Amino acid sequence: AQKVTQAQTEISVVEKEDVTLDCVYETRDTTYYLFWYKQPPSGELVFLIRRNSFDEQNEISGRYSWNFQKSTSSFNFTITASQVVDSAVYFCALSEGETSGSRLTFGEGTQLTVNP
Amino acid sequence: EPEVTQTPSHQVTQMGQEVILRCVPISNHLYFYWYRQILGQKVEFLVSFYNNEISEKSEIFDDQFSVERPDGSNFTLKIRSTKLEDSAMYFCASEIRFTGELFFGEGSRLTVL
């Protein structure tokens, strides 16, 4: 069965600090997809990134970067030079195989608070 | 920018009552979903819907739940006889094709008393 673990329940940083959110996953499938979603205080879920299991290349998008390591079943998310607007709950998620739809298994989420 | 809209934003109901939550997905999207989030907990998959039928459902989605796309634009979730443990935020989502890049609505908060 698939499982996503985000061990960090809450993280608090001061603006401009770098912060890394950890995500560890479990799956028996060789084909799977990993995601990060952001849930700001307004409540909606916002897609950030999708990565498939065959692409271990790290990705950078502005201040965001993602580190995917199959050897440790981890897909960590780093925010560089954090800003107050980054304050949100961040969810890591997993979907297995080439299903007919996106059945995502979410982690418990990490509440990030960026203080001015 | 196109968005997924959900109504109502908040509904309070008595245990045992029927509830219908409504969603208008993005118009050219083909896959539709309901997820729920109990307060302070993780987001959980309920059901996926494609080509006018359920494509997958979780163990949470028991006989009390049903989904429908009655008119080609709305996508509804019905809970036939609500229980206290159904209290949660219910999110509708859609995507144009299977990518996992789901567009979520802002959610409907259901409170069962």
GROMACS .gro file of C-alpha atoms in nm, chain B residues 14-104:
model
   91
  130GLN     CA    1  -2.831   1.768   1.164
  131MET     CA    2  -2.717   1.408   1.185
  132GLY     CA    3  -2.920   1.187   0.956
  133GLN     CA    4  -3.000   1.460   0.705
  134GLU     CA    5  -2.910   1.445   0.339
  135VAL     CA    6  -2.655   1.689   0.206
  136ILE     CA    7  -2.563   1.779  -0.150
  137LEU     CA    8  -2.238   1.957  -0.221
  138ARG     CA    9  -2.203   2.118  -0.559
  139CYS     CA   10  -1.906   2.182  -0.780
  140VAL     CA   11  -1.854   2.342  -1.118
  141PRO     CA   12  -1.528   2.207  -1.260
  142ILE     CA   13  -1.324   2.386  -1.523
  143SER     CA   14  -1.517   2.355  -1.845
  144ASN     CA   15  -1.277   2.157  -2.065
  145HIS     CA   16  -1.163   1.922  -1.791
  146LEU     CA   17  -1.247   1.554  -1.817
  147TYR     CA   18  -1.157   1.406  -1.479
  148PHE     CA   19  -1.337   1.502  -1.162
  149TYR     CA   20  -1.269   1.423  -0.800
  150TRP     CA   21  -1.389   1.464  -0.448
  151TYR     CA   22  -1.143   1.473  -0.164
  152ARG     CA   23  -1.206   1.552   0.199
  153GLN     CA   24  -1.005   1.693   0.486
  154ILE     CA   25  -1.113   1.642   0.844
  155LEU     CA   26  -1.005   1.943   1.049
  156GLY     CA   27  -0.632   1.937   1.112
  157GLN     CA   28  -0.580   1.612   0.924
  158LYS     CA   29  -0.457   1.513   0.586
  159VAL     CA   30  -0.646   1.531   0.261
  160GLU     CA   31  -0.812   1.202   0.168
  161PHE     CA   32  -0.931   1.075  -0.168
  162LEU     CA   33  -1.299   0.990  -0.192
  163VAL     CA   34  -1.383   0.928  -0.554
  164SER     CA   35  -1.282   0.991  -0.913
  165PHE     CA   36  -1.522   1.032  -1.201
  166TYR     CA   37  -1.455   1.008  -1.570
  167ASN     CA   38  -1.671   0.958  -1.875
  168ASN     CA   39  -1.987   0.984  -1.667
  169GLU     CA   40  -1.902   0.709  -1.428
  170ILE     CA   41  -1.703   0.644  -1.116
  171SER     CA   42  -1.355   0.529  -1.210
  172GLU     CA   43  -1.226   0.471  -0.859
  173LYS     CA   44  -1.345   0.512  -0.503
  174SER     CA   45  -1.190   0.477  -0.162
  175GLU     CA   46  -1.312   0.275   0.134
  176ILE     CA   47  -1.448   0.598   0.281
  177PHE     CA   48  -1.689   0.629  -0.011
  178ASP     CA   49  -1.951   0.387   0.114
  179ASP     CA   50  -2.316   0.347   0.020
  180GLN     CA   51  -2.402   0.674   0.194
  181PHE     CA   52  -2.212   0.865  -0.072
  182SER     CA   53  -2.296   0.918  -0.436
  183VAL     CA   54  -2.176   1.144  -0.714
  184GLU     CA   55  -2.346   1.275  -1.019
  185ARG     CA   56  -2.281   1.499  -1.314
  186PRO     CA   57  -2.640   1.584  -1.391
  187ASP     CA   58  -2.607   1.844  -1.663
  188GLY     CA   59  -2.258   1.845  -1.811
  189SER     CA   60  -2.136   2.128  -1.594
  190ASN     CA   61  -2.217   2.053  -1.231
  191PHE     CA   62  -2.057   1.773  -1.035
  192THR     CA   63  -2.230   1.686  -0.710
  193LEU     CA   64  -2.151   1.484  -0.401
  194LYS     CA   65  -2.448   1.357  -0.204
  195ILE     CA   66  -2.430   1.221   0.147
  196ARG     CA   67  -2.753   1.038   0.208
  197SER     CA   68  -2.766   1.027   0.587
  198THR     CA   69  -2.495   1.232   0.749
  199LYS     CA   70  -2.300   1.119   1.052
  200LEU     CA   71  -2.098   1.325   1.296
  201GLU     CA   72  -1.778   1.190   1.146
  202ASP     CA   73  -1.872   1.329   0.806
  203SER     CA   74  -1.784   1.675   0.937
  204ALA     CA   75  -1.497   1.788   0.717
  205MET     CA   76  -1.392   2.017   0.437
  206TYR     CA   77  -1.488   1.862   0.106
  207PHE     CA   78  -1.280   1.957  -0.195
  208CYS     CA   79  -1.379   1.917  -0.554
  209ALA     CA   80  -1.102   1.896  -0.812
  210SER     CA   81  -1.070   1.853  -1.184
  211GLU     CA   82  -0.804   1.803  -1.446
  212ILE     CA   83  -0.801   1.806  -1.821
  213ARG     CA   84  -0.630   1.467  -1.842
  214PHE     CA   85  -0.447   1.242  -1.604
  215THR     CA   86  -0.146   1.440  -1.484
  216GLY     CA   87  -0.202   1.485  -1.113
  217GLU     CA   88  -0.208   1.860  -1.161
  218LEU     CA   89  -0.544   1.891  -0.997
  219PHE     CA   90  -0.726   2.220  -0.983
  220PHE     CA   91  -0.903   2.234  -0.649
   0.00000   0.00000   0.00000
